[in-house]
Short mmCIF file of C-alpha atoms and ligand atoms in Angstrom, two decimals:
data_model
loop_
_atom_site.label_atom_id
_atom_site.label_comp_id
_atom_site.label_asym_id
_atom_site.label_seq_id
_atom_site.Cartn_x
_atom_site.Cartn_y
_atom_site.Cartn_z
CA VAL A 16 -0.06 0.00 -0.21
CA ILE A 17 1.34 3.18 -1.04
CA ALA A 18 0.20 5.77 1.44
CA SER A 19 2.52 8.79 0.10
CA THR A 20 -0.06 9.61 -2.88
CA HIS A 21 -2.38 11.25 -0.44
CA TRP A 22 0.34 13.34 0.93
CA ASP A 23 0.66 14.82 -2.74
CA GLU A 24 -3.22 15.33 -2.55
CA ARG A 25 -3.29 17.57 0.64
CA ILE A 26 -0.18 19.55 -0.47
CA ALA A 27 -1.69 20.27 -3.74
CA ARG A 28 -5.23 20.98 -2.11
CA ALA A 29 -3.00 23.38 0.68
CA ARG A 30 -1.52 25.35 -2.53
CA GLN A 31 -4.67 25.71 -4.24
CA LEU A 32 -6.53 27.11 -1.23
CA ALA A 33 -3.78 29.04 -0.25
CA GLY A 34 -4.63 31.47 -3.33
CA ARG A 35 -8.45 31.26 -2.52
CA HIS A 36 -8.32 32.20 1.10
CA PRO A 37 -6.06 34.91 1.88
CA GLU A 38 -6.61 35.18 5.48
CA ALA A 39 -5.57 31.64 6.04
CA ALA A 40 -2.82 31.79 3.34
CA ASP A 41 0.39 31.76 5.46
CA VAL A 42 -0.91 28.85 7.62
CA LEU A 43 -1.98 26.86 4.24
CA THR A 44 1.52 27.55 2.65
CA PHE A 45 3.09 25.95 5.84
CA LEU A 46 0.74 22.99 6.16
CA ALA A 47 1.93 22.26 2.27
CA GLY A 48 5.46 22.43 3.15
CA LEU A 49 4.96 20.64 6.14
CA GLY A 50 3.09 18.19 4.21
CA GLY A 51 6.03 17.92 1.88
CA ALA A 52 8.39 16.52 5.04
CA GLN A 53 5.91 14.34 6.10
CA ARG A 54 5.71 12.71 2.37
CA GLN A 55 9.49 12.02 2.77
CA LEU A 56 8.87 10.36 6.08
CA ALA A 57 5.87 8.09 4.67
CA ASP A 58 7.94 7.22 1.95
CA ARG A 59 10.92 6.35 4.28
CA TRP A 60 8.91 4.03 6.91
CA ALA A 61 6.68 2.32 4.45
CA PRO A 62 8.66 -0.28 4.10
CA ALA A 63 9.72 -1.01 7.77
CA MET A 64 5.87 -0.94 8.60
CA ALA A 65 4.76 -2.74 5.61
CA GLN A 66 6.88 -5.75 7.38
CA ARG A 67 5.45 -5.26 10.75
CA PRO A 68 3.11 -7.95 12.25
CA ARG A 69 -0.85 -6.70 11.27
CA PRO A 70 -1.38 -4.07 13.59
CA ALA A 71 -4.30 -3.73 16.29
CA SER A 72 -3.88 -0.58 17.69
CA LEU A 73 -1.34 2.29 17.19
CA ARG A 74 0.41 1.97 20.53
CA GLU A 75 1.21 -1.46 19.93
CA SER A 76 2.23 -1.09 16.27
CA LEU A 77 4.06 1.56 16.80
CA ASP A 78 7.95 1.97 16.33
CA ALA A 79 8.89 4.60 18.56
CA ASP A 80 13.01 4.51 17.80
CA LEU A 81 12.10 5.02 13.99
CA LEU A 82 9.80 7.77 14.98
CA LEU A 83 11.71 9.71 17.31
CA GLY A 84 15.09 9.22 15.03
CA ALA A 85 13.55 11.47 12.65
CA VAL A 86 13.18 14.51 15.04
CA PRO A 87 16.49 16.02 14.01
CA ASP A 88 15.02 16.20 10.32
CA LEU A 89 11.54 17.38 11.06
CA LEU A 90 13.17 20.49 13.01
CA SER A 91 15.60 21.33 10.53
CA CYS A 92 12.68 21.56 8.16
CA LEU A 93 10.56 23.56 11.13
CA GLU A 94 13.27 25.85 11.77
CA ARG A 95 13.48 26.71 7.51
CA ILE A 96 9.71 26.76 7.26
CA GLY A 97 7.82 27.09 10.29
CA PRO A 98 5.94 30.43 11.56
CA ALA A 99 8.21 32.69 13.48
CA GLY A 100 6.92 31.86 16.82
CA LEU A 101 7.40 28.01 16.13
CA ALA A 102 10.87 28.35 14.58
CA ALA A 103 12.26 29.91 17.81
CA ALA A 104 10.68 27.22 19.65
CA VAL A 105 12.25 24.42 17.65
CA ALA A 106 15.67 26.37 18.00
CA ASP A 107 15.06 25.48 21.99
CA MET A 108 14.17 22.03 21.34
CA ARG A 109 17.44 21.16 19.84
CA HIS A 110 18.82 20.56 23.76
CA VAL A 111 15.75 18.26 24.50
CA ASP A 112 17.25 14.73 24.57
CA ALA A 113 15.94 11.26 23.85
CA ALA A 114 14.48 10.11 26.63
CA HIS A 115 12.41 13.02 27.06
CA TRP A 116 10.90 12.73 23.62
CA LYS A 117 9.86 9.33 24.17
CA ALA A 118 8.08 10.46 27.20
CA ARG A 119 6.44 13.09 25.45
CA LEU A 120 5.34 10.70 23.15
CA ASP A 121 4.00 8.10 25.52
CA GLU A 122 2.26 11.32 27.35
CA HIS A 123 0.31 11.90 23.92
CA LEU A 124 -0.72 8.63 23.02
CA VAL A 125 -2.01 7.56 26.71
CA GLY A 126 -4.02 11.24 27.02
CA GLY A 127 -5.81 10.77 23.87
CA GLY A 128 -4.29 13.96 22.23
CA ALA A 129 -4.45 16.45 25.25
CA GLU A 130 -1.41 18.56 26.51
CA PRO A 131 -0.74 21.23 28.95
CA THR A 132 -0.37 24.15 26.82
CA ASP A 133 3.06 25.25 27.53
CA GLU A 134 4.27 21.96 25.99
CA ALA A 135 2.26 23.19 22.69
CA PRO A 136 5.23 23.21 20.32
CA GLN A 137 6.53 19.65 21.17
CA ARG A 138 3.19 18.22 21.31
CA PHE A 139 3.14 19.58 17.93
CA VAL A 140 6.47 17.69 16.95
CA ILE A 141 5.04 14.64 18.12
CA GLU A 142 1.82 15.07 16.04
CA ALA A 143 3.34 15.74 12.86
CA LEU A 144 5.83 12.65 13.12
CA LEU A 145 3.01 10.41 13.96
CA GLN A 146 0.61 11.44 11.32
CA PRO A 147 2.67 9.71 8.62
CA MET A 148 3.70 6.46 10.62
CA ALA A 149 0.44 6.25 12.18
CA GLN A 150 -1.59 6.53 8.75
CA LEU A 151 1.14 3.92 7.23
CA LEU A 152 -0.23 1.30 9.88
CA ALA A 153 -4.07 2.33 10.10
CA LEU A 154 -3.75 1.49 6.28
CA ARG A 155 -3.36 -2.09 7.26
CA PHE A 156 -5.95 -2.11 10.10
CA ASP A 157 -8.80 -4.36 10.26
CA LEU A 158 -11.30 -3.50 12.43
CA GLY A 159 -12.96 -7.13 12.50
CA PRO A 160 -16.20 -8.20 13.63
CA GLY A 161 -17.96 -7.70 16.73
CA VAL A 162 -17.88 -3.81 17.37
CA ALA A 163 -20.46 -2.63 18.82
CA GLY A 164 -22.53 0.66 17.81
CA PRO A 165 -21.30 3.79 16.33
CA ALA A 166 -17.83 4.94 17.80
CA ASN A 167 -16.79 8.36 18.58
CA ARG A 168 -13.07 7.66 18.74
CA CYS A 169 -10.72 6.32 16.49
CA ALA A 170 -10.69 2.40 16.96
CA PHE A 171 -6.88 2.21 15.82
CA CYS A 172 -5.52 4.94 17.90
CA ASP A 173 -8.44 6.28 20.22
CA CYS A 174 -8.48 9.77 19.03
CA LEU A 175 -11.72 11.81 18.88
CA PRO A 176 -12.61 12.81 15.58
CA VAL A 177 -10.77 16.20 14.08
CA VAL A 178 -13.33 17.01 11.09
CA GLY A 179 -16.53 15.16 9.90
CA VAL A 180 -16.81 14.65 5.97
CA LEU A 181 -20.33 14.46 4.13
CA ARG A 182 -20.57 12.18 1.21
CA GLU A 183 -23.42 11.90 -1.57
CA GLU A 184 -25.13 8.49 -1.14
CA GLY A 185 -28.13 7.46 -2.94
CA HIS A 186 -30.60 10.38 -1.95
CA GLY A 187 -29.02 11.51 0.81
CA ALA A 188 -25.54 12.08 2.33
CA LYS A 189 -23.34 9.81 4.25
CA ARG A 190 -21.24 11.07 7.30
CA THR A 191 -17.99 9.62 8.44
CA LEU A 192 -15.42 11.07 11.21
CA PHE A 193 -11.96 11.88 10.35
CA CYS A 194 -8.96 10.76 12.51
CA GLY A 195 -6.65 13.72 13.08
CA ARG A 196 -4.05 11.35 14.18
CA CYS A 197 -3.59 8.39 11.94
CA LEU A 198 -6.01 10.14 9.30
CA ARG A 199 -8.43 6.87 9.44
CA GLU A 200 -12.05 7.26 8.56
CA TRP A 201 -15.18 6.00 9.77
CA ALA A 202 -18.67 5.69 9.40
CA PHE A 203 -20.98 7.73 11.92
CA PRO A 204 -25.11 8.90 11.94
CA ARG A 205 -25.42 11.98 10.50
CA VAL A 206 -28.05 13.07 13.54
CA VAL A 207 -25.83 12.17 16.81
CA CYS A 208 -23.47 14.19 18.47
CA PRO A 209 -20.03 12.53 18.73
CA ALA A 210 -19.19 14.36 21.66
CA CYS A 211 -22.19 13.04 23.98
CA GLY A 212 -24.74 10.92 21.53
CA GLU A 213 -27.52 13.56 21.68
CA ARG A 214 -29.99 12.21 18.94
CA THR A 215 -32.43 15.01 19.05
CA PHE A 216 -32.66 16.84 15.73
CA ASP A 217 -33.76 20.14 17.31
CA LYS A 218 -30.34 20.33 19.72
CA LEU A 219 -28.08 19.97 16.79
CA PRO A 220 -28.29 22.72 14.86
CA VAL A 221 -25.78 23.35 11.76
CA TYR A 222 -24.14 26.81 10.99
CA THR A 223 -22.87 27.49 7.76
CA ALA A 224 -21.34 30.63 5.95
CA ASP A 225 -21.75 31.93 2.19
CA ARG A 226 -17.79 32.24 1.92
CA PHE A 227 -17.34 28.38 2.86
CA SER A 228 -19.93 26.50 0.92
CA ALA A 229 -18.22 23.25 1.45
CA ALA A 230 -17.65 23.41 5.62
CA ARG A 231 -20.17 23.91 8.29
CA ILE A 232 -20.28 23.87 12.11
CA ASP A 233 -22.34 20.96 13.34
CA GLY A 234 -22.96 22.30 16.81
CA CYS A 235 -24.57 20.50 20.01
CA GLU A 236 -26.83 22.40 22.23
CA THR A 237 -26.71 19.86 24.81
CA CYS A 238 -22.78 19.76 25.51
CA ARG A 239 -21.68 22.55 23.63
CA ALA A 240 -19.15 20.79 21.74
CA TYR A 241 -19.21 21.32 17.77
CA LEU A 242 -17.55 19.18 14.83
CA LYS A 243 -16.35 21.03 12.00
CA THR A 244 -17.98 19.02 8.88
CA ILE A 245 -16.66 19.13 5.28
CA ASP A 246 -19.36 18.42 2.76
CA ALA A 247 -17.59 16.94 -0.08
CA SER A 248 -20.98 16.61 -1.93
CA LYS A 249 -20.74 20.55 -2.27
CA ASP A 250 -17.08 20.41 -3.68
CA GLY A 251 -15.78 17.18 -4.66
CA LEU A 252 -12.14 18.37 -4.65
CA ALA A 253 -12.26 19.00 -0.62
CA ILE A 254 -9.51 17.22 1.45
CA PRO A 255 -10.84 17.25 5.03
CA VAL A 256 -7.90 18.11 6.92
CA VAL A 257 -6.92 20.82 4.56
CA ASP A 258 -10.10 22.46 4.04
CA ASP A 259 -10.54 22.60 7.74
CA ILE A 260 -7.21 25.06 7.84
CA ALA A 261 -8.64 26.78 5.14
CA THR A 262 -11.94 27.64 6.90
CA VAL A 263 -10.79 28.85 10.39
CA ALA A 264 -13.17 31.72 10.17
CA LEU A 265 -15.88 29.15 11.22
CA ASP A 266 -13.90 28.05 14.18
CA LEU A 267 -13.43 31.78 15.27
CA TRP A 268 -17.11 32.14 14.90
CA ALA A 269 -17.91 29.05 16.70
CA ARG A 270 -16.03 29.87 19.62
CA GLU A 271 -17.59 33.48 19.85
CA GLN A 272 -21.00 31.47 20.22
CA GLY A 273 -19.51 29.58 23.17
CA TYR A 274 -19.11 26.33 21.15
CA VAL A 275 -15.81 24.41 21.91
CA ARG A 276 -14.10 22.37 19.24
CA LEU A 277 -14.36 18.60 19.74
CA ARG A 278 -10.50 18.27 18.66
CA GLU A 279 -7.89 20.71 17.88
CA ASN A 280 -6.43 20.14 14.38
CA LEU A 281 -2.55 19.32 13.93
CA LEU A 282 -1.77 23.13 13.42
CA ARG A 283 -4.42 24.54 16.52
CA THR A 284 -5.61 27.05 14.11
ZN1 ZN B 301 -6.85 7.12 14.64
ZN1 ZN B 302 -23.00 17.07 22.76
#
């Protein structure tokens, strides 16, 4: 399985949207550059990941030594292409030793993605490294039978969904959730809050903005969580994790209304 092809699609989409959304151009250009580095890692790691036993979960199947061995390369890349604040934080990380990175990785995998905000730049490095390796492993993951009910967390890596996706199916649309960590996608009912399980239609408002025809906010009045949802039936070229970054204005609006994002994206836009 060649996972790297997806990276090319993400990079191309980020460049395309950077030209269309000036307010998000800088962050999309950075995302494209980062995607180039992640693509290289995916290519480098693909043979080793293909030889590992069929993975049952990310934590069990991850090659932490291989992953953390790429920290210096990624730091060099971030110093070169990262926004000023991140590049400065990265310069300080040159002194962080391997044992510390291993502890950060373990914390991240156990904590389901939550982390203290003062560790944000290190968390970003770990997450950016994890995506290509986790995706290579997730592509070989087989959920198997016996899974009951819709899951609001990724069955492979236990992460909450970073975005939802709507696709046409028959006369309606089908919703899937998209894992921000391993980039896996799984089916989930349309009218259920993925945070608290609310099923009452009137408690699940949908907000759209004319500027972003293919993105919307799926809110929940019961728990005040929201999920950014990319409507691929309105734009067949949409790439969920990239279109999410391009539509940050919707997140700003949702936060002003008192909603809390179910899970932050890689760039914490
Ligand atoms: Zn996952
Ligand atoms: Zn809810």
